[in-house]
């Protein structure tokens, strides 16, 4: 089996010519303002050594995140596919949202097909036996503070407690970010479960489930740059810790 570094290098060389690496921010703004309007459609690919979301581990190997998104006048929508290269995790996500000043409100659908896609039914939408998880969430970002508060709740779908009732698993996360020179960013996340939901195996209510430190920077290649990030994650409830590395590619359509 190929080492992770070799796998990522092959992906870059074979699939991604230098033209789709993100351009420097100044060149994007200047070029688009002179030649054409910025496209509302964007495609992106993230490669991560490990998939950890809100302190919870998904799959056992490196993971790819392919995404196409639309943004226009505060409205956004996206379609994302998440696949573990070892075939232990698959995910198809849909989302819509709207931003008004410092407030973002969104609705997301998370779906986890079986590894070969034959034992599940995507269009089985009855709340009693669907495989979809529908989440409503909001993000509050004060304009004068380097803070962001995320509040979320699963409102429909497969999020059921041990009695088979809708669990309404709820989560809150506070993020502090500090921007350094060249737009390098260091962020600290503190996430908690708010009730007896899947974050705590439907057994306990308030618990700290995610303490993360993330550093984001860019490797420059001439006039192009490659965004990369490193995250150290601790889940006190599960007594687990993780360290992940990610690279990100994106391009306007």
PDB file of C-alpha atoms in Angstrom:
ATOM      1  CA  UNK A   1       0.000   0.000   0.000  1.00  0.00           C
ATOM      2  CA  UNK A   2       1.314   3.473  -0.923  1.00  0.00           C
ATOM      3  CA  UNK A   3       2.485   5.731   1.922  1.00  0.00           C
ATOM      4  CA  UNK A   4       0.301   8.791   2.521  1.00  0.00           C
ATOM      5  CA  UNK A   5       2.941  11.231   1.225  1.00  0.00           C
ATOM      6  CA  UNK A   6       3.397   9.267  -2.000  1.00  0.00           C
ATOM      7  CA  UNK A   7      -0.365   9.058  -2.541  1.00  0.00           C
ATOM      8  CA  UNK A   8      -0.801  12.827  -2.156  1.00  0.00           C
ATOM      9  CA  UNK A   9       2.144  13.556  -4.485  1.00  0.00           C
ATOM     10  CA  UNK A  10       0.702  11.296  -7.207  1.00  0.00           C
ATOM     11  CA  UNK A  11      -2.703  12.995  -6.894  1.00  0.00           C
ATOM     12  CA  UNK A  12      -1.070  16.421  -7.404  1.00  0.00           C
ATOM     13  CA  UNK A  13       1.077  15.403 -10.382  1.00  0.00           C
ATOM     14  CA  UNK A  14      -1.498  13.330 -12.284  1.00  0.00           C
ATOM     15  CA  UNK A  15      -4.765  15.111 -11.601  1.00  0.00           C
ATOM     16  CA  UNK A  16      -3.951  18.730 -10.838  1.00  0.00           C
ATOM     17  CA  UNK A  17      -1.886  20.902 -13.163  1.00  0.00           C
ATOM     18  CA  UNK A  18      -0.444  24.056 -11.651  1.00  0.00           C
ATOM     19  CA  UNK A  19      -3.190  26.181 -13.189  1.00  0.00           C
ATOM     20  CA  UNK A  20      -5.789  25.136 -10.608  1.00  0.00           C
ATOM     21  CA  UNK A  21      -3.677  25.945  -7.578  1.00  0.00           C
ATOM     22  CA  UNK A  22      -5.198  28.911  -5.832  1.00  0.00           C
ATOM     23  CA  UNK A  23      -3.797  32.159  -7.149  1.00  0.00           C
ATOM     24  CA  UNK A  24      -2.493  34.890  -4.884  1.00  0.00           C
ATOM     25  CA  UNK A  25      -5.362  36.959  -3.476  1.00  0.00           C
ATOM     26  CA  UNK A  26      -4.287  40.236  -5.113  1.00  0.00           C
ATOM     27  CA  UNK A  27      -4.096  38.660  -8.572  1.00  0.00           C
ATOM     28  CA  UNK A  28      -7.603  37.195  -8.238  1.00  0.00           C
ATOM     29  CA  UNK A  29      -9.179  40.517  -7.261  1.00  0.00           C
ATOM     30  CA  UNK A  30      -7.307  42.559  -9.881  1.00  0.00           C
ATOM     31  CA  UNK A  31      -7.792  40.097 -12.740  1.00  0.00           C
ATOM     32  CA  UNK A  32     -11.487  39.573 -12.115  1.00  0.00           C
ATOM     33  CA  UNK A  33     -12.209  43.278 -11.739  1.00  0.00           C
ATOM     34  CA  UNK A  34     -10.552  44.085 -15.075  1.00  0.00           C
ATOM     35  CA  UNK A  35     -11.475  41.128 -17.291  1.00  0.00           C
ATOM     36  CA  UNK A  36     -14.674  39.540 -16.028  1.00  0.00           C
ATOM     37  CA  UNK A  37     -17.015  39.043 -13.103  1.00  0.00           C
ATOM     38  CA  UNK A  38     -16.159  36.549 -10.408  1.00  0.00           C
ATOM     39  CA  UNK A  39     -17.979  33.277 -11.012  1.00  0.00           C
ATOM     40  CA  UNK A  40     -20.460  32.259  -8.294  1.00  0.00           C
ATOM     41  CA  UNK A  41     -19.423  28.600  -8.787  1.00  0.00           C
ATOM     42  CA  UNK A  42     -16.360  27.102  -7.173  1.00  0.00           C
ATOM     43  CA  UNK A  43     -14.935  23.574  -7.100  1.00  0.00           C
ATOM     44  CA  UNK A  44     -12.520  22.456  -4.425  1.00  0.00           C
ATOM     45  CA  UNK A  45     -10.640  19.408  -3.222  1.00  0.00           C
ATOM     46  CA  UNK A  46      -9.230  18.873   0.247  1.00  0.00           C
ATOM     47  CA  UNK A  47      -6.899  15.997   1.110  1.00  0.00           C
ATOM     48  CA  UNK A  48      -6.534  15.175   4.787  1.00  0.00           C
ATOM     49  CA  UNK A  49      -4.493  12.565   6.632  1.00  0.00           C
ATOM     50  CA  UNK A  50      -7.468  11.962   8.931  1.00  0.00           C
ATOM     51  CA  UNK A  51     -11.157  12.914   9.015  1.00  0.00           C
ATOM     52  CA  UNK A  52     -12.082  14.314  12.417  1.00  0.00           C
ATOM     53  CA  UNK A  53     -15.212  16.474  12.726  1.00  0.00           C
ATOM     54  CA  UNK A  54     -16.318  18.053  16.006  1.00  0.00           C
ATOM     55  CA  UNK A  55     -13.993  15.741  17.875  1.00  0.00           C
ATOM     56  CA  UNK A  56     -15.385  12.578  16.255  1.00  0.00           C
ATOM     57  CA  UNK A  57     -13.281  10.278  14.068  1.00  0.00           C
ATOM     58  CA  UNK A  58     -14.634   9.032  10.714  1.00  0.00           C
ATOM     59  CA  UNK A  59     -12.892   6.241   8.791  1.00  0.00           C
ATOM     60  CA  UNK A  60      -9.415   4.882   9.362  1.00  0.00           C
ATOM     61  CA  UNK A  61      -7.351   6.364   6.525  1.00  0.00           C
ATOM     62  CA  UNK A  62      -6.589   9.527   4.535  1.00  0.00           C
ATOM     63  CA  UNK A  63      -9.744  11.209   3.251  1.00  0.00           C
ATOM     64  CA  UNK A  64     -10.704  13.261   0.195  1.00  0.00           C
ATOM     65  CA  UNK A  65     -13.295  16.037   0.299  1.00  0.00           C
ATOM     66  CA  UNK A  66     -14.617  17.021  -3.130  1.00  0.00           C
ATOM     67  CA  UNK A  67     -16.971  20.003  -3.192  1.00  0.00           C
ATOM     68  CA  UNK A  68     -18.848  22.255  -5.591  1.00  0.00           C
ATOM     69  CA  UNK A  69     -20.416  25.398  -4.178  1.00  0.00           C
ATOM     70  CA  UNK A  70     -22.491  28.376  -5.307  1.00  0.00           C
ATOM     71  CA  UNK A  71     -22.405  31.829  -3.688  1.00  0.00           C
ATOM     72  CA  UNK A  72     -24.407  34.896  -4.625  1.00  0.00           C
ATOM     73  CA  UNK A  73     -25.551  37.928  -2.597  1.00  0.00           C
ATOM     74  CA  UNK A  74     -25.394  36.242   0.775  1.00  0.00           C
ATOM     75  CA  UNK A  75     -26.929  32.971  -0.403  1.00  0.00           C
ATOM     76  CA  UNK A  76     -24.834  29.825  -0.750  1.00  0.00           C
ATOM     77  CA  UNK A  77     -25.369  26.163  -1.561  1.00  0.00           C
ATOM     78  CA  UNK A  78     -23.022  23.213  -1.853  1.00  0.00           C
ATOM     79  CA  UNK A  79     -22.677  19.537  -2.726  1.00  0.00           C
ATOM     80  CA  UNK A  80     -19.836  17.582  -1.124  1.00  0.00           C
ATOM     81  CA  UNK A  81     -18.556  14.021  -1.362  1.00  0.00           C
ATOM     82  CA  UNK A  82     -16.272  12.620   1.340  1.00  0.00           C
ATOM     83  CA  UNK A  83     -14.396   9.364   0.797  1.00  0.00           C
ATOM     84  CA  UNK A  84     -11.803   7.518   2.854  1.00  0.00           C
ATOM     85  CA  UNK A  85      -9.125   6.109   0.509  1.00  0.00           C
ATOM     86  CA  UNK A  86      -9.292   2.766   2.362  1.00  0.00           C
ATOM     87  CA  UNK A  87     -13.045   2.491   1.746  1.00  0.00           C
ATOM     88  CA  UNK A  88     -14.051   2.635   5.410  1.00  0.00           C
ATOM     89  CA  UNK A  89     -16.112   5.824   5.203  1.00  0.00           C
ATOM     90  CA  UNK A  90     -18.293   7.475   2.560  1.00  0.00           C
ATOM     91  CA  UNK A  91     -20.440  10.579   2.848  1.00  0.00           C
ATOM     92  CA  UNK A  92     -22.604  12.748   0.601  1.00  0.00           C
ATOM     93  CA  UNK A  93     -23.568  16.175   1.957  1.00  0.00           C
ATOM     94  CA  UNK A  94     -25.914  18.895   0.734  1.00  0.00           C
ATOM     95  CA  UNK A  95     -26.299  22.331   2.250  1.00  0.00           C
ATOM     96  CA  UNK A  96     -27.877  25.747   1.825  1.00  0.00           C
ATOM     97  CA  UNK A  97     -27.427  28.891   3.848  1.00  0.00           C
ATOM     98  CA  UNK A  98     -27.727  32.654   4.012  1.00  0.00           C
ATOM     99  CA  UNK A  99     -25.472  35.327   5.493  1.00  0.00           C
ATOM    100  CA  UNK A 100     -26.805  38.615   6.862  1.00  0.00           C
ATOM    101  CA  UNK A 101     -24.128  40.870   8.320  1.00  0.00           C
ATOM    102  CA  UNK A 102     -22.702  38.925  11.296  1.00  0.00           C
ATOM    103  CA  UNK A 103     -25.224  36.061  11.212  1.00  0.00           C
ATOM    104  CA  UNK A 104     -25.178  32.911   9.086  1.00  0.00           C
ATOM    105  CA  UNK A 105     -28.089  30.434   9.073  1.00  0.00           C
ATOM    106  CA  UNK A 106     -27.816  27.090   7.314  1.00  0.00           C
ATOM    107  CA  UNK A 107     -29.449  23.721   6.744  1.00  0.00           C
ATOM    108  CA  UNK A 108     -27.361  20.627   5.965  1.00  0.00           C
ATOM    109  CA  UNK A 109     -28.134  17.051   4.935  1.00  0.00           C
ATOM    110  CA  UNK A 110     -25.524  14.416   5.836  1.00  0.00           C
ATOM    111  CA  UNK A 111     -25.831  10.971   4.272  1.00  0.00           C
ATOM    112  CA  UNK A 112     -23.529   7.982   4.807  1.00  0.00           C
ATOM    113  CA  UNK A 113     -23.851   5.324   2.066  1.00  0.00           C
ATOM    114  CA  UNK A 114     -22.504   1.808   2.501  1.00  0.00           C
ATOM    115  CA  UNK A 115     -18.971   1.275   1.111  1.00  0.00           C
ATOM    116  CA  UNK A 116     -20.223  -0.179  -2.186  1.00  0.00           C
ATOM    117  CA  UNK A 117     -23.457   1.817  -2.303  1.00  0.00           C
ATOM    118  CA  UNK A 118     -25.772  -1.200  -2.660  1.00  0.00           C
ATOM    119  CA  UNK A 119     -27.224  -1.728   0.812  1.00  0.00           C
ATOM    120  CA  UNK A 120     -28.697   1.719   1.305  1.00  0.00           C
ATOM    121  CA  UNK A 121     -31.460   3.734  -0.328  1.00  0.00           C
ATOM    122  CA  UNK A 122     -30.746   7.436  -0.773  1.00  0.00           C
ATOM    123  CA  UNK A 123     -34.402   8.282  -1.479  1.00  0.00           C
ATOM    124  CA  UNK A 124     -35.740   6.545   1.620  1.00  0.00           C
ATOM    125  CA  UNK A 125     -36.887   9.764   3.276  1.00  0.00           C
ATOM    126  CA  UNK A 126     -39.325   8.623   5.953  1.00  0.00           C
ATOM    127  CA  UNK A 127     -38.167  10.044   9.270  1.00  0.00           C
ATOM    128  CA  UNK A 128     -38.650   6.642  10.892  1.00  0.00           C
ATOM    129  CA  UNK A 129     -36.080   4.761   8.777  1.00  0.00           C
ATOM    130  CA  UNK A 130     -34.135   7.247   6.660  1.00  0.00           C
ATOM    131  CA  UNK A 131     -30.343   7.296   6.599  1.00  0.00           C
ATOM    132  CA  UNK A 132     -30.219  11.094   6.278  1.00  0.00           C
ATOM    133  CA  UNK A 133     -29.262  13.433   9.116  1.00  0.00           C
ATOM    134  CA  UNK A 134     -30.758  16.921   8.719  1.00  0.00           C
ATOM    135  CA  UNK A 135     -29.076  19.665  10.734  1.00  0.00           C
ATOM    136  CA  UNK A 136     -30.074  23.290  11.309  1.00  0.00           C
ATOM    137  CA  UNK A 137     -27.261  25.541  12.439  1.00  0.00           C
ATOM    138  CA  UNK A 138     -26.190  29.153  12.819  1.00  0.00           C
ATOM    139  CA  UNK A 139     -22.867  30.954  13.093  1.00  0.00           C
ATOM    140  CA  UNK A 140     -22.492  34.308  14.823  1.00  0.00           C
ATOM    141  CA  UNK A 141     -19.359  36.292  13.935  1.00  0.00           C
ATOM    142  CA  UNK A 142     -19.031  39.681  15.688  1.00  0.00           C
ATOM    143  CA  UNK A 143     -17.398  42.236  13.416  1.00  0.00           C
ATOM    144  CA  UNK A 144     -15.131  43.700  16.113  1.00  0.00           C
ATOM    145  CA  UNK A 145     -14.114  40.505  17.900  1.00  0.00           C
ATOM    146  CA  UNK A 146     -11.979  37.583  16.624  1.00  0.00           C
ATOM    147  CA  UNK A 147     -14.658  35.139  17.788  1.00  0.00           C
ATOM    148  CA  UNK A 148     -17.255  32.889  16.199  1.00  0.00           C
ATOM    149  CA  UNK A 149     -20.079  31.007  17.907  1.00  0.00           C
ATOM    150  CA  UNK A 150     -21.631  27.987  16.184  1.00  0.00           C
ATOM    151  CA  UNK A 151     -24.906  26.463  17.378  1.00  0.00           C
ATOM    152  CA  UNK A 152     -26.387  23.370  15.715  1.00  0.00           C
ATOM    153  CA  UNK A 153     -29.171  20.818  16.181  1.00  0.00           C
ATOM    154  CA  UNK A 154     -30.220  17.726  14.230  1.00  0.00           C
ATOM    155  CA  UNK A 155     -33.904  18.277  13.508  1.00  0.00           C
ATOM    156  CA  UNK A 156     -34.854  15.323  11.283  1.00  0.00           C
ATOM    157  CA  UNK A 157     -33.666  11.889  10.254  1.00  0.00           C
ATOM    158  CA  UNK A 158     -31.524   9.097  11.617  1.00  0.00           C
ATOM    159  CA  UNK A 159     -30.458  10.887  14.800  1.00  0.00           C
ATOM    160  CA  UNK A 160     -32.469   8.668  17.183  1.00  0.00           C
ATOM    161  CA  UNK A 161     -31.955   7.946  20.872  1.00  0.00           C
ATOM    162  CA  UNK A 162     -32.055   4.471  22.443  1.00  0.00           C
ATOM    163  CA  UNK A 163     -35.860   4.586  22.566  1.00  0.00           C
ATOM    164  CA  UNK A 164     -36.095   5.313  18.856  1.00  0.00           C
ATOM    165  CA  UNK A 165     -37.223   8.918  19.350  1.00  0.00           C
ATOM    166  CA  UNK A 166     -35.710  11.965  17.660  1.00  0.00           C
ATOM    167  CA  UNK A 167     -32.704  12.896  19.790  1.00  0.00           C
ATOM    168  CA  UNK A 168     -32.217  16.481  18.542  1.00  0.00           C
ATOM    169  CA  UNK A 169     -28.477  16.182  19.169  1.00  0.00           C
ATOM    170  CA  UNK A 170     -27.203  19.693  19.812  1.00  0.00           C
ATOM    171  CA  UNK A 171     -23.726  21.176  19.691  1.00  0.00           C
ATOM    172  CA  UNK A 172     -22.122  24.532  20.531  1.00  0.00           C
ATOM    173  CA  UNK A 173     -18.654  25.676  19.504  1.00  0.00           C
ATOM    174  CA  UNK A 174     -16.713  28.852  20.297  1.00  0.00           C
ATOM    175  CA  UNK A 175     -13.777  29.738  18.036  1.00  0.00           C
ATOM    176  CA  UNK A 176     -11.036  32.287  18.642  1.00  0.00           C
ATOM    177  CA  UNK A 177      -8.794  33.193  15.686  1.00  0.00           C
ATOM    178  CA  UNK A 178      -5.616  35.239  15.420  1.00  0.00           C
ATOM    179  CA  UNK A 179      -4.293  36.400  12.050  1.00  0.00           C
ATOM    180  CA  UNK A 180      -0.532  36.661  11.595  1.00  0.00           C
ATOM    181  CA  UNK A 181       1.584  38.052   8.766  1.00  0.00           C
ATOM    182  CA  UNK A 182       0.693  36.851   5.240  1.00  0.00           C
ATOM    183  CA  UNK A 183      -2.796  35.801   6.407  1.00  0.00           C
ATOM    184  CA  UNK A 184      -1.521  32.882   8.477  1.00  0.00           C
ATOM    185  CA  UNK A 185      -4.223  31.981  10.996  1.00  0.00           C
ATOM    186  CA  UNK A 186      -4.113  30.264  14.369  1.00  0.00           C
ATOM    187  CA  UNK A 187      -7.524  29.142  15.692  1.00  0.00           C
ATOM    188  CA  UNK A 188      -8.642  27.621  18.973  1.00  0.00           C
ATOM    189  CA  UNK A 189     -11.933  25.680  19.103  1.00  0.00           C
ATOM    190  CA  UNK A 190     -13.970  24.638  22.129  1.00  0.00           C
ATOM    191  CA  UNK A 191     -16.975  22.421  21.351  1.00  0.00           C
ATOM    192  CA  UNK A 192     -19.579  20.951  23.688  1.00  0.00           C
ATOM    193  CA  UNK A 193     -22.593  18.683  23.459  1.00  0.00           C
ATOM    194  CA  UNK A 194     -25.738  20.292  24.859  1.00  0.00           C
ATOM    195  CA  UNK A 195     -27.979  17.279  25.429  1.00  0.00           C
ATOM    196  CA  UNK A 196     -28.033  13.478  25.304  1.00  0.00           C
ATOM    197  CA  UNK A 197     -27.110  13.170  21.642  1.00  0.00           C
ATOM    198  CA  UNK A 198     -24.795  11.210  19.393  1.00  0.00           C
ATOM    199  CA  UNK A 199     -21.782  13.305  20.465  1.00  0.00           C
ATOM    200  CA  UNK A 200     -22.008  11.492  23.824  1.00  0.00           C
ATOM    201  CA  UNK A 201     -23.536   8.192  22.650  1.00  0.00           C
ATOM    202  CA  UNK A 202     -27.031   9.313  23.726  1.00  0.00           C
ATOM    203  CA  UNK A 203     -26.056   8.767  27.369  1.00  0.00           C
ATOM    204  CA  UNK A 204     -24.844  12.111  28.740  1.00  0.00           C
ATOM    205  CA  UNK A 205     -25.893  15.702  28.275  1.00  0.00           C
ATOM    206  CA  UNK A 206     -23.395  18.561  28.612  1.00  0.00           C
ATOM    207  CA  UNK A 207     -19.833  17.456  27.858  1.00  0.00           C
ATOM    208  CA  UNK A 208     -16.749  18.977  26.272  1.00  0.00           C
ATOM    209  CA  UNK A 209     -16.204  16.922  23.119  1.00  0.00           C
ATOM    210  CA  UNK A 210     -13.834  19.025  21.023  1.00  0.00           C
ATOM    211  CA  UNK A 211     -10.772  21.056  21.950  1.00  0.00           C
ATOM    212  CA  UNK A 212      -8.767  21.872  18.819  1.00  0.00           C
ATOM    213  CA  UNK A 213      -5.820  24.019  17.803  1.00  0.00           C
ATOM    214  CA  UNK A 214      -5.505  24.681  14.065  1.00  0.00           C
ATOM    215  CA  UNK A 215      -2.818  26.527  12.110  1.00  0.00           C
ATOM    216  CA  UNK A 216      -3.426  27.584   8.499  1.00  0.00           C
ATOM    217  CA  UNK A 217      -0.780  28.841   6.108  1.00  0.00           C
ATOM    218  CA  UNK A 218       0.155  28.782   2.394  1.00  0.00           C
ATOM    219  CA  UNK A 219       3.120  27.365   0.472  1.00  0.00           C
ATOM    220  CA  UNK A 220       3.990  29.678  -2.403  1.00  0.00           C
ATOM    221  CA  UNK A 221       5.003  28.465  -5.872  1.00  0.00           C
ATOM    222  CA  UNK A 222       5.796  31.569  -7.871  1.00  0.00           C
ATOM    223  CA  UNK A 223       2.494  33.420  -8.295  1.00  0.00           C
ATOM    224  CA  UNK A 224       0.498  30.497  -6.895  1.00  0.00           C
ATOM    225  CA  UNK A 225      -0.017  29.243  -3.386  1.00  0.00           C
ATOM    226  CA  UNK A 226      -1.115  25.971  -1.808  1.00  0.00           C
ATOM    227  CA  UNK A 227      -3.201  26.348   1.381  1.00  0.00           C
ATOM    228  CA  UNK A 228      -2.268  23.833   4.074  1.00  0.00           C
ATOM    229  CA  UNK A 229      -3.359  23.338   7.665  1.00  0.00           C
ATOM    230  CA  UNK A 230      -2.384  21.330  10.724  1.00  0.00           C
ATOM    231  CA  UNK A 231      -4.764  20.500  13.581  1.00  0.00           C
ATOM    232  CA  UNK A 232      -4.278  19.032  17.028  1.00  0.00           C
ATOM    233  CA  UNK A 233      -7.596  17.732  18.362  1.00  0.00           C
ATOM    234  CA  UNK A 234      -8.624  16.409  21.767  1.00  0.00           C
ATOM    235  CA  UNK A 235     -11.990  14.879  22.643  1.00  0.00           C
ATOM    236  CA  UNK A 236     -12.113  14.839  26.474  1.00  0.00           C
ATOM    237  CA  UNK A 237     -15.361  12.862  26.540  1.00  0.00           C
ATOM    238  CA  UNK A 238     -13.916   9.975  24.487  1.00  0.00           C
ATOM    239  CA  UNK A 239     -10.387  10.451  25.872  1.00  0.00           C
ATOM    240  CA  UNK A 240      -9.006  10.595  22.328  1.00  0.00           C
ATOM    241  CA  UNK A 241      -6.502  12.851  20.574  1.00  0.00           C
ATOM    242  CA  UNK A 242      -5.624  13.319  16.893  1.00  0.00           C
ATOM    243  CA  UNK A 243      -3.170  15.237  14.716  1.00  0.00           C
ATOM    244  CA  UNK A 244      -4.143  15.933  11.114  1.00  0.00           C
ATOM    245  CA  UNK A 245      -2.558  17.592   8.086  1.00  0.00           C
ATOM    246  CA  UNK A 246      -4.602  18.904   5.149  1.00  0.00           C
ATOM    247  CA  UNK A 247      -4.020  20.524   1.769  1.00  0.00           C
ATOM    248  CA  UNK A 248      -6.645  22.446  -0.166  1.00  0.00           C
ATOM    249  CA  UNK A 249      -7.151  23.122  -3.887  1.00  0.00           C
ATOM    250  CA  UNK A 250      -9.851  25.316  -5.386  1.00  0.00           C
ATOM    251  CA  UNK A 251     -10.823  26.986  -8.628  1.00  0.00           C
ATOM    252  CA  UNK A 252     -13.649  29.180  -9.931  1.00  0.00           C
ATOM    253  CA  UNK A 253     -15.625  27.632 -12.784  1.00  0.00           C
TER     254      UNK A 253
END
